[in-house]
Amino acid sequence: MPIIETSGLTQSYNETTVLRDVDLKVEPGETLGIIGPSGAGKSTLIRLLDLLEIPSSGSISIFNQTVNNKTDRLPLRRRMAFVHQKPLVFTTSVFDNVAQPLRWRGIKKDVIKAQVHEALALVKMDAYINRHAKTLSGGETQRVALARALVTRPELLFLDEPTANLDPQSTVMVEELISSVIQARNLTVVMTTHDLAQGQRLADRIGVLVAGKLLQLGQAQEIFMAPACRAVAEFIGVENILSGTVTAADNGLFTVAAAGRAIQAVGDFKPGDTVDLFIRPEDIVISVTDDKTSARNHFAGTITRLSLVSPLVRLELDADGLTLMAVVTQQAAADLELVIGKLVFASLKATAIHAARGVCLIK
Ligand SMILES: Nc1ncnc2c1ncn2[C@@H]1O[C@H](COP(=O)(O)OP(=O)(O)OP(=O)(O)O)[C@@H](O)[C@H]1O
């Protein structure tokens, strides 16, 4: 049984719809990452799941209970906790900050003391127990906010961009803590991030939210290798995206007329289909001679840009009006004597191209 299930979840503010028709299920013990660009509706979704807001339409079921306007939310909300993007700490000690949710619940002093110690130990902040919370660094504040969320022993934890305001070192530390806490407490987690790599490190599954729509839901690797549509590919940073129409298809191999040429790829498409082709720079093989390889696609092009992104060299090719980004190692760039203006040959296997229908088929 899923811990969270939504159907057609929609939220509008002043007649602007910021979340549309979201269907998702979160299983017990699962960590679901919601990724998407700024303004996509990630925080709105997480606020709805935390029962802080009432949706414009659609339904939410949490802990097997359908939530509607008449539902008493407090008992459900007491089984969950939320760490906000910019957590606020009270102008008191670390101990008092973490103890507060237990005091609100009227828990006895000695139990509070034990649970605060336990929560601070989980986030490795026990040494800071008497510090004034306002004197903490950003990473430390985030850890105290995490302890304050965990102190009530929630079953469900919501994390809204937990490392958005942190430097890389604190990000690593907070990510490691989140991961160990999830395991130690066997928590079900929904977290938002704008970073697919962070989602990959922390989440079991990823949902990609763009312009209020959940466009893809799956394993991070699946999203990385096979974006469901152009909007997902653009968000995760696929650099070569071509649009075209399928002109021929035979036994899983199809030809697309795109950028004035015939490109071959594998997939289940038929003539007349409109498709987008996603090509990763690392899948393009560069040579300086026009040797025909077994690859199905060959392009001759002039190097228009070269940049060092250690340990690789990135190159931009102009292949008769078609711009392609490719990468080679620094050694290969030196061996091939790659310079701006040089004519090179790019080859690409049909299997290295991922194709998706031109329209995002949501759900
Ligand atoms: N209470 C509100 N009233 C009006 N508009 C709102 C409200 N809350 C959010 N919005 C709008 O809804 C859209 C989605 O906002 P949301 O904060 O959910 O996006 P997000 O994906 O979390 O963005 P970010 O990554 O920048 O935090 C934005 O255009 C925002 O301005």
PDB file of C-alpha atoms in Angstrom, residues 82-223:
ATOM      1  CA  PHE A  82       8.965  19.144   6.845  1.00  0.00           C
ATOM      2  CA  VAL A  83      12.395  20.725   6.452  1.00  0.00           C
ATOM      3  CA  HIS A  84      11.988  23.993   4.585  1.00  0.00           C
ATOM      4  CA  GLN A  85      14.291  25.373   1.910  1.00  0.00           C
ATOM      5  CA  LYS A  86      15.412  28.217   4.189  1.00  0.00           C
ATOM      6  CA  PRO A  87      14.848  26.847   7.678  1.00  0.00           C
ATOM      7  CA  LEU A  88      14.188  29.392  10.371  1.00  0.00           C
ATOM      8  CA  VAL A  89      15.734  28.843  13.750  1.00  0.00           C
ATOM      9  CA  PHE A  90      14.339  30.378  16.910  1.00  0.00           C
ATOM     10  CA  THR A  91      16.499  32.821  18.849  1.00  0.00           C
ATOM     11  CA  THR A  92      17.201  30.253  21.551  1.00  0.00           C
ATOM     12  CA  SER A  93      19.694  27.462  22.115  1.00  0.00           C
ATOM     13  CA  VAL A  94      20.083  24.489  19.784  1.00  0.00           C
ATOM     14  CA  PHE A  95      18.489  22.333  22.523  1.00  0.00           C
ATOM     15  CA  ASP A  96      15.390  24.551  22.729  1.00  0.00           C
ATOM     16  CA  ASN A  97      15.076  24.692  18.938  1.00  0.00           C
ATOM     17  CA  VAL A  98      15.006  20.926  18.662  1.00  0.00           C
ATOM     18  CA  ALA A  99      12.845  20.467  21.761  1.00  0.00           C
ATOM     19  CA  GLN A 100      10.088  22.819  20.550  1.00  0.00           C
ATOM     20  CA  PRO A 101       7.967  20.375  18.496  1.00  0.00           C
ATOM     21  CA  LEU A 102       7.905  18.003  21.498  1.00  0.00           C
ATOM     22  CA  ARG A 103       6.885  20.816  23.862  1.00  0.00           C
ATOM     23  CA  TRP A 104       4.023  21.676  21.472  1.00  0.00           C
ATOM     24  CA  ARG A 105       2.911  18.077  21.844  1.00  0.00           C
ATOM     25  CA  GLY A 106       3.052  18.317  25.650  1.00  0.00           C
ATOM     26  CA  ILE A 107       5.723  15.617  26.049  1.00  0.00           C
ATOM     27  CA  LYS A 108       7.363  15.155  29.464  1.00  0.00           C
ATOM     28  CA  LYS A 109      10.686  16.896  30.169  1.00  0.00           C
ATOM     29  CA  ASP A 110      12.837  13.780  30.610  1.00  0.00           C
ATOM     30  CA  VAL A 111      11.494  12.239  27.373  1.00  0.00           C
ATOM     31  CA  ILE A 112      12.173  15.535  25.572  1.00  0.00           C
ATOM     32  CA  LYS A 113      15.746  15.544  26.830  1.00  0.00           C
ATOM     33  CA  ALA A 114      16.396  11.992  25.636  1.00  0.00           C
ATOM     34  CA  GLN A 115      14.790  12.547  22.221  1.00  0.00           C
ATOM     35  CA  VAL A 116      16.615  15.836  21.621  1.00  0.00           C
ATOM     36  CA  HIS A 117      19.946  14.170  22.425  1.00  0.00           C
ATOM     37  CA  GLU A 118      19.112  11.304  20.100  1.00  0.00           C
ATOM     38  CA  ALA A 119      18.052  13.604  17.223  1.00  0.00           C
ATOM     39  CA  LEU A 120      21.154  15.801  17.590  1.00  0.00           C
ATOM     40  CA  ALA A 121      23.390  12.728  17.633  1.00  0.00           C
ATOM     41  CA  LEU A 122      21.766  11.525  14.398  1.00  0.00           C
ATOM     42  CA  VAL A 123      22.805  14.733  12.629  1.00  0.00           C
ATOM     43  CA  LYS A 124      26.176  14.889  14.440  1.00  0.00           C
ATOM     44  CA  MET A 125      25.295  18.135  16.249  1.00  0.00           C
ATOM     45  CA  ASP A 126      25.413  16.886  19.861  1.00  0.00           C
ATOM     46  CA  ALA A 127      28.454  19.040  20.598  1.00  0.00           C
ATOM     47  CA  TYR A 128      26.434  22.173  19.734  1.00  0.00           C
ATOM     48  CA  ILE A 129      23.542  21.501  22.126  1.00  0.00           C
ATOM     49  CA  ASN A 130      24.067  24.649  24.216  1.00  0.00           C
ATOM     50  CA  ARG A 131      25.025  26.987  21.362  1.00  0.00           C
ATOM     51  CA  HIS A 132      22.742  29.864  20.431  1.00  0.00           C
ATOM     52  CA  ALA A 133      21.096  28.744  17.192  1.00  0.00           C
ATOM     53  CA  LYS A 134      21.587  32.139  15.519  1.00  0.00           C
ATOM     54  CA  THR A 135      25.381  31.690  15.689  1.00  0.00           C
ATOM     55  CA  LEU A 136      25.372  28.552  13.519  1.00  0.00           C
ATOM     56  CA  SER A 137      26.672  28.328   9.936  1.00  0.00           C
ATOM     57  CA  GLY A 138      24.294  27.507   7.065  1.00  0.00           C
ATOM     58  CA  GLY A 139      25.207  23.803   7.105  1.00  0.00           C
ATOM     59  CA  GLU A 140      24.860  23.593  10.888  1.00  0.00           C
ATOM     60  CA  THR A 141      21.488  25.377  10.754  1.00  0.00           C
ATOM     61  CA  GLN A 142      20.295  22.867   8.167  1.00  0.00           C
ATOM     62  CA  ARG A 143      21.399  19.998  10.437  1.00  0.00           C
ATOM     63  CA  VAL A 144      19.531  21.523  13.408  1.00  0.00           C
ATOM     64  CA  ALA A 145      16.446  21.880  11.198  1.00  0.00           C
ATOM     65  CA  LEU A 146      16.813  18.212  10.289  1.00  0.00           C
ATOM     66  CA  ALA A 147      17.121  17.258  13.981  1.00  0.00           C
ATOM     67  CA  ARG A 148      14.011  19.350  14.758  1.00  0.00           C
ATOM     68  CA  ALA A 149      12.142  17.429  12.049  1.00  0.00           C
ATOM     69  CA  LEU A 150      13.374  14.050  13.273  1.00  0.00           C
ATOM     70  CA  VAL A 151      12.836  14.618  16.981  1.00  0.00           C
ATOM     71  CA  THR A 152       9.135  13.735  16.725  1.00  0.00           C
ATOM     72  CA  ARG A 153      10.068  10.438  15.023  1.00  0.00           C
ATOM     73  CA  PRO A 154       8.010  11.055  11.879  1.00  0.00           C
ATOM     74  CA  GLU A 155       7.155   8.276   9.452  1.00  0.00           C
ATOM     75  CA  LEU A 156       7.165  10.626   6.492  1.00  0.00           C
ATOM     76  CA  LEU A 157       9.740  13.352   5.891  1.00  0.00           C
ATOM     77  CA  PHE A 158       9.529  16.184   3.365  1.00  0.00           C
ATOM     78  CA  LEU A 159      12.721  17.965   2.393  1.00  0.00           C
ATOM     79  CA  ASP A 160      12.428  21.073   0.231  1.00  0.00           C
ATOM     80  CA  GLU A 161      15.764  21.704  -1.541  1.00  0.00           C
ATOM     81  CA  PRO A 162      17.746  20.635   1.528  1.00  0.00           C
ATOM     82  CA  THR A 163      21.088  21.906   0.241  1.00  0.00           C
ATOM     83  CA  ALA A 164      19.975  24.850  -1.918  1.00  0.00           C
ATOM     84  CA  ASN A 165      21.815  27.460   0.121  1.00  0.00           C
ATOM     85  CA  LEU A 166      24.923  25.482   1.054  1.00  0.00           C
ATOM     86  CA  ASP A 167      28.513  25.436  -0.206  1.00  0.00           C
ATOM     87  CA  PRO A 168      29.756  22.205  -1.870  1.00  0.00           C
ATOM     88  CA  GLN A 169      31.450  20.901   1.315  1.00  0.00           C
ATOM     89  CA  SER A 170      28.363  21.416   3.513  1.00  0.00           C
ATOM     90  CA  THR A 171      26.231  19.921   0.725  1.00  0.00           C
ATOM     91  CA  VAL A 172      28.243  16.683   0.839  1.00  0.00           C
ATOM     92  CA  MET A 173      27.948  16.579   4.635  1.00  0.00           C
ATOM     93  CA  VAL A 174      24.173  17.230   4.666  1.00  0.00           C
ATOM     94  CA  GLU A 175      23.593  14.696   1.857  1.00  0.00           C
ATOM     95  CA  GLU A 176      25.525  12.029   3.794  1.00  0.00           C
ATOM     96  CA  LEU A 177      23.491  12.770   6.912  1.00  0.00           C
ATOM     97  CA  ILE A 178      20.198  12.627   5.042  1.00  0.00           C
ATOM     98  CA  SER A 179      21.148   9.311   3.536  1.00  0.00           C
ATOM     99  CA  SER A 180      22.215   7.790   6.885  1.00  0.00           C
ATOM    100  CA  VAL A 181      19.125   9.158   8.672  1.00  0.00           C
ATOM    101  CA  ILE A 182      16.796   7.714   6.007  1.00  0.00           C
ATOM    102  CA  GLN A 183      18.351   4.299   6.597  1.00  0.00           C
ATOM    103  CA  ALA A 184      18.561   4.548  10.390  1.00  0.00           C
ATOM    104  CA  ARG A 185      14.896   5.547  10.708  1.00  0.00           C
ATOM    105  CA  ASN A 186      13.534   3.612   7.708  1.00  0.00           C
ATOM    106  CA  LEU A 187      11.825   6.827   6.640  1.00  0.00           C
ATOM    107  CA  THR A 188       9.620   7.496   3.650  1.00  0.00           C
ATOM    108  CA  VAL A 189      10.914  10.703   2.086  1.00  0.00           C
ATOM    109  CA  VAL A 190       9.781  13.137  -0.585  1.00  0.00           C
ATOM    110  CA  MET A 191      12.461  15.679  -1.420  1.00  0.00           C
ATOM    111  CA  THR A 192      12.749  18.400  -4.014  1.00  0.00           C
ATOM    112  CA  THR A 193      15.940  19.389  -5.759  1.00  0.00           C
ATOM    113  CA  HIS A 194      16.884  21.121  -8.987  1.00  0.00           C
ATOM    114  CA  ASP A 195      19.859  18.777  -9.353  1.00  0.00           C
ATOM    115  CA  LEU A 196      19.447  15.390 -11.074  1.00  0.00           C
ATOM    116  CA  ALA A 197      22.808  14.257  -9.666  1.00  0.00           C
ATOM    117  CA  GLN A 198      21.614  14.939  -6.097  1.00  0.00           C
ATOM    118  CA  GLY A 199      18.390  13.088  -6.867  1.00  0.00           C
ATOM    119  CA  GLN A 200      20.471  10.192  -8.127  1.00  0.00           C
ATOM    120  CA  ARG A 201      22.563  10.165  -4.945  1.00  0.00           C
ATOM    121  CA  LEU A 202      19.632  10.300  -2.514  1.00  0.00           C
ATOM    122  CA  ALA A 203      16.449   9.074  -4.167  1.00  0.00           C
ATOM    123  CA  ASP A 204      15.153   5.675  -5.259  1.00  0.00           C
ATOM    124  CA  ARG A 205      12.972   7.232  -7.943  1.00  0.00           C
ATOM    125  CA  ILE A 206      12.817  10.647  -9.540  1.00  0.00           C
ATOM    126  CA  GLY A 207       9.841  12.622 -10.784  1.00  0.00           C
ATOM    127  CA  VAL A 208      10.568  15.388 -13.286  1.00  0.00           C
ATOM    128  CA  LEU A 209       8.264  18.370 -12.830  1.00  0.00           C
ATOM    129  CA  VAL A 210       8.304  21.061 -15.509  1.00  0.00           C
ATOM    130  CA  ALA A 211       5.801  23.938 -15.654  1.00  0.00           C
ATOM    131  CA  GLY A 212       3.563  22.229 -13.101  1.00  0.00           C
ATOM    132  CA  LYS A 213       3.420  18.890 -14.942  1.00  0.00           C
ATOM    133  CA  LEU A 214       4.984  15.634 -13.902  1.00  0.00           C
ATOM    134  CA  LEU A 215       6.590  14.647 -17.198  1.00  0.00           C
ATOM    135  CA  GLN A 216       8.524  11.538 -16.189  1.00  0.00           C
ATOM    136  CA  LEU A 217       8.750   9.274 -13.181  1.00  0.00           C
ATOM    137  CA  GLY A 218      11.430   6.605 -12.915  1.00  0.00           C
ATOM    138  CA  GLN A 219      14.970   5.682 -11.911  1.00  0.00           C
ATOM    139  CA  ALA A 220      17.519   8.500 -12.296  1.00  0.00           C
ATOM    140  CA  GLN A 221      19.535   6.434 -14.784  1.00  0.00           C
ATOM    141  CA  GLU A 222      16.446   5.852 -16.922  1.00  0.00           C
ATOM    142  CA  ILE A 223      15.713   9.583 -16.994  1.00  0.00           C
TER     143      ILE A 223
END
